[in-house]
Coordinates of C-alpha atoms and ligand atoms in Angstrom, one line a residue:
M1 CA -104.5 25.0 -36.6
F2 CA -103.3 28.5 -35.9
P3 CA -99.7 29.6 -35.2
E4 CA -99.1 30.3 -31.5
P5 CA -96.4 32.4 -30.0
A6 CA -93.5 30.4 -28.7
N7 CA -89.8 31.0 -28.0
C8 CA -87.5 29.5 -30.5
P9 CA -86.0 26.3 -29.0
L10 CA -82.6 27.1 -30.7
C11 CA -82.0 30.7 -30.0
G12 CA -84.8 31.8 -27.6
S13 CA -86.1 34.5 -29.9
A14 CA -89.8 35.3 -29.9
A15 CA -91.1 33.0 -32.7
E16 CA -94.3 31.2 -33.8
R17 CA -95.0 27.6 -34.0
I18 CA -97.8 25.5 -35.4
R19 CA -98.5 21.9 -34.4
S20 CA -97.9 19.4 -37.2
S21 CA -99.0 15.8 -36.9
Q22 CA -97.0 15.1 -40.1
L23 CA -93.8 16.2 -38.3
R24 CA -94.9 14.5 -35.1
G25 CA -94.1 17.8 -33.4
F26 CA -94.1 21.5 -34.4
R27 CA -93.1 23.7 -37.3
Y28 CA -91.4 26.9 -36.0
S29 CA -90.9 30.1 -37.8
C30 CA -88.1 32.1 -36.1
P31 CA -87.0 35.5 -37.3
S32 CA -83.4 34.4 -36.6
C33 CA -83.3 30.7 -37.5
G34 CA -85.9 30.6 -40.2
S35 CA -88.5 27.8 -40.6
F36 CA -87.8 24.3 -39.3
G37 CA -89.7 21.4 -37.9
I38 CA -88.9 19.7 -34.7
E39 CA -90.3 16.5 -33.2
S40 CA -91.9 16.7 -29.8
A41 CA -89.5 14.2 -28.5
A42 CA -86.6 16.4 -29.4
L43 CA -88.0 19.5 -27.8
V44 CA -87.8 18.2 -24.3
G45 CA -84.5 19.4 -22.7
L46 CA -83.2 20.3 -26.2
V47 CA -79.5 21.2 -26.2
A48 CA -78.8 21.8 -29.8
P49 CA -75.2 21.7 -31.0
A50 CA -73.7 24.9 -32.4
S51 CA -73.8 23.4 -35.9
T52 CA -77.6 23.0 -35.9
R53 CA -78.4 26.4 -37.4
Q54 CA -75.9 25.8 -40.2
D55 CA -77.6 22.4 -40.8
L56 CA -81.0 24.1 -41.0
A57 CA -79.7 26.5 -43.7
R58 CA -78.1 23.7 -45.7
F59 CA -81.4 21.7 -45.9
R60 CA -83.3 24.8 -46.8
A61 CA -80.8 25.5 -49.6
Y62 CA -81.8 22.2 -51.1
G63 CA -85.5 22.9 -50.8
H64 CA -86.3 20.9 -47.7
L65 CA -88.0 21.9 -44.5
P66 CA -85.3 20.9 -42.0
L67 CA -86.5 18.6 -39.3
I68 CA -84.8 18.4 -35.9
Q69 CA -84.9 14.9 -34.4
R70 CA -83.2 13.2 -31.5
D71 CA -82.1 9.7 -31.2
K72 CA -79.6 7.7 -29.2
Q73 CA -76.7 9.5 -30.9
G74 CA -78.1 12.9 -30.0
V75 CA -79.7 15.8 -31.8
R76 CA -79.6 15.6 -35.6
V77 CA -81.1 17.5 -38.5
G78 CA -82.6 15.8 -41.5
P79 CA -84.8 16.7 -44.4
G80 CA -88.5 16.9 -43.4
R81 CA -91.1 15.2 -45.5
V82 CA -92.8 18.4 -46.6
Ligands
ZN1 ZN1 -84.3 30.9 -33.5

Protein backbone atom coordinates (compact mmCIF):
# COMPACT_ATOMS: atom_id res chain seq x y z
CA MET A 1 0.00 0.00 0.00
CA PHE A 2 1.24 3.42 -0.92
CA PRO A 3 0.24 6.77 0.54
CA GLU A 4 -2.17 8.73 -1.61
CA PRO A 5 -2.76 12.47 -1.55
CA ALA A 6 -5.93 13.44 0.28
CA ASN A 7 -7.24 16.48 2.04
CA CYS A 8 -7.18 16.21 5.81
CA PRO A 9 -10.72 15.50 7.06
CA LEU A 10 -10.14 17.75 10.07
CA CYS A 11 -8.55 20.88 8.65
CA GLY A 12 -8.67 20.48 4.87
CA SER A 13 -4.91 20.76 4.40
CA ALA A 14 -3.19 18.80 1.68
CA ALA A 15 -2.24 15.59 3.46
CA GLU A 16 -1.48 11.94 2.73
CA ARG A 17 -3.39 8.88 3.69
CA ILE A 18 -2.82 5.17 3.56
CA ARG A 19 -5.51 2.53 3.80
CA SER A 20 -5.31 0.44 6.93
CA SER A 21 -7.35 -2.71 7.44
CA GLN A 22 -6.21 -2.77 11.05
CA LEU A 23 -7.81 0.61 11.66
CA ARG A 24 -10.79 -0.29 9.45
CA GLY A 25 -10.14 2.97 7.65
CA PHE A 26 -7.19 5.17 6.91
CA ARG A 27 -4.10 6.52 8.53
CA TYR A 28 -3.59 10.21 7.73
CA SER A 29 -0.45 12.27 7.90
CA CYS A 30 -1.36 15.94 7.99
CA PRO A 31 1.24 18.73 8.21
CA SER A 32 -1.08 20.58 10.57
CA CYS A 33 -2.83 17.86 12.62
CA GLY A 34 -0.09 15.22 12.59
CA SER A 35 -0.66 11.48 12.24
CA PHE A 36 -3.95 9.89 13.17
CA GLY A 37 -6.20 7.04 12.18
CA ILE A 38 -9.82 7.32 11.22
CA GLU A 39 -12.41 4.66 10.62
CA SER A 40 -14.10 4.72 7.24
CA ALA A 41 -17.48 4.96 8.96
CA ALA A 42 -16.40 8.16 10.70
CA LEU A 43 -15.12 9.79 7.51
CA VAL A 44 -18.52 10.12 5.89
CA GLY A 45 -19.90 13.56 6.65
CA LEU A 46 -17.39 14.05 9.43
CA VAL A 47 -17.97 17.15 11.53
CA ALA A 48 -15.25 16.99 14.12
CA PRO A 49 -15.66 18.97 17.33
CA ALA A 50 -13.13 21.72 17.97
CA SER A 51 -11.54 19.62 20.70
CA THR A 52 -10.59 16.83 18.29
CA ARG A 53 -7.15 18.14 17.45
CA GLN A 54 -6.32 18.55 21.16
CA ASP A 55 -7.45 14.96 21.72
CA LEU A 56 -5.13 13.80 18.94
CA ALA A 57 -2.18 15.57 20.54
CA ARG A 58 -3.03 14.09 23.94
CA PHE A 59 -3.04 10.50 22.68
CA ARG A 60 0.19 11.03 20.76
CA ALA A 61 1.78 12.39 23.93
CA TYR A 62 1.07 9.01 25.54
CA GLY A 63 2.56 7.12 22.62
CA HIS A 64 -0.67 6.09 20.89
CA LEU A 65 -1.76 6.59 17.35
CA PRO A 66 -5.04 8.44 17.91
CA LEU A 67 -8.02 6.85 16.21
CA ILE A 68 -11.12 8.83 15.30
CA GLN A 69 -14.32 6.83 15.54
CA ARG A 70 -17.96 7.64 15.41
CA ASP A 71 -20.72 5.99 17.37
CA LYS A 72 -24.20 6.97 18.51
CA GLN A 73 -22.79 9.60 20.83
CA GLY A 74 -20.91 11.25 18.01
CA VAL A 75 -17.28 11.64 17.06
CA ARG A 76 -14.74 10.50 19.60
CA VAL A 77 -11.02 9.94 19.73
CA GLY A 78 -9.46 6.90 21.31
CA PRO A 79 -6.11 5.14 21.30
CA GLY A 80 -5.52 3.14 18.14
CA ARG A 81 -4.16 -0.37 18.37
CA VAL A 82 -0.82 0.33 16.75
ZN1 LIG B 1 -5.24 18.42 9.28
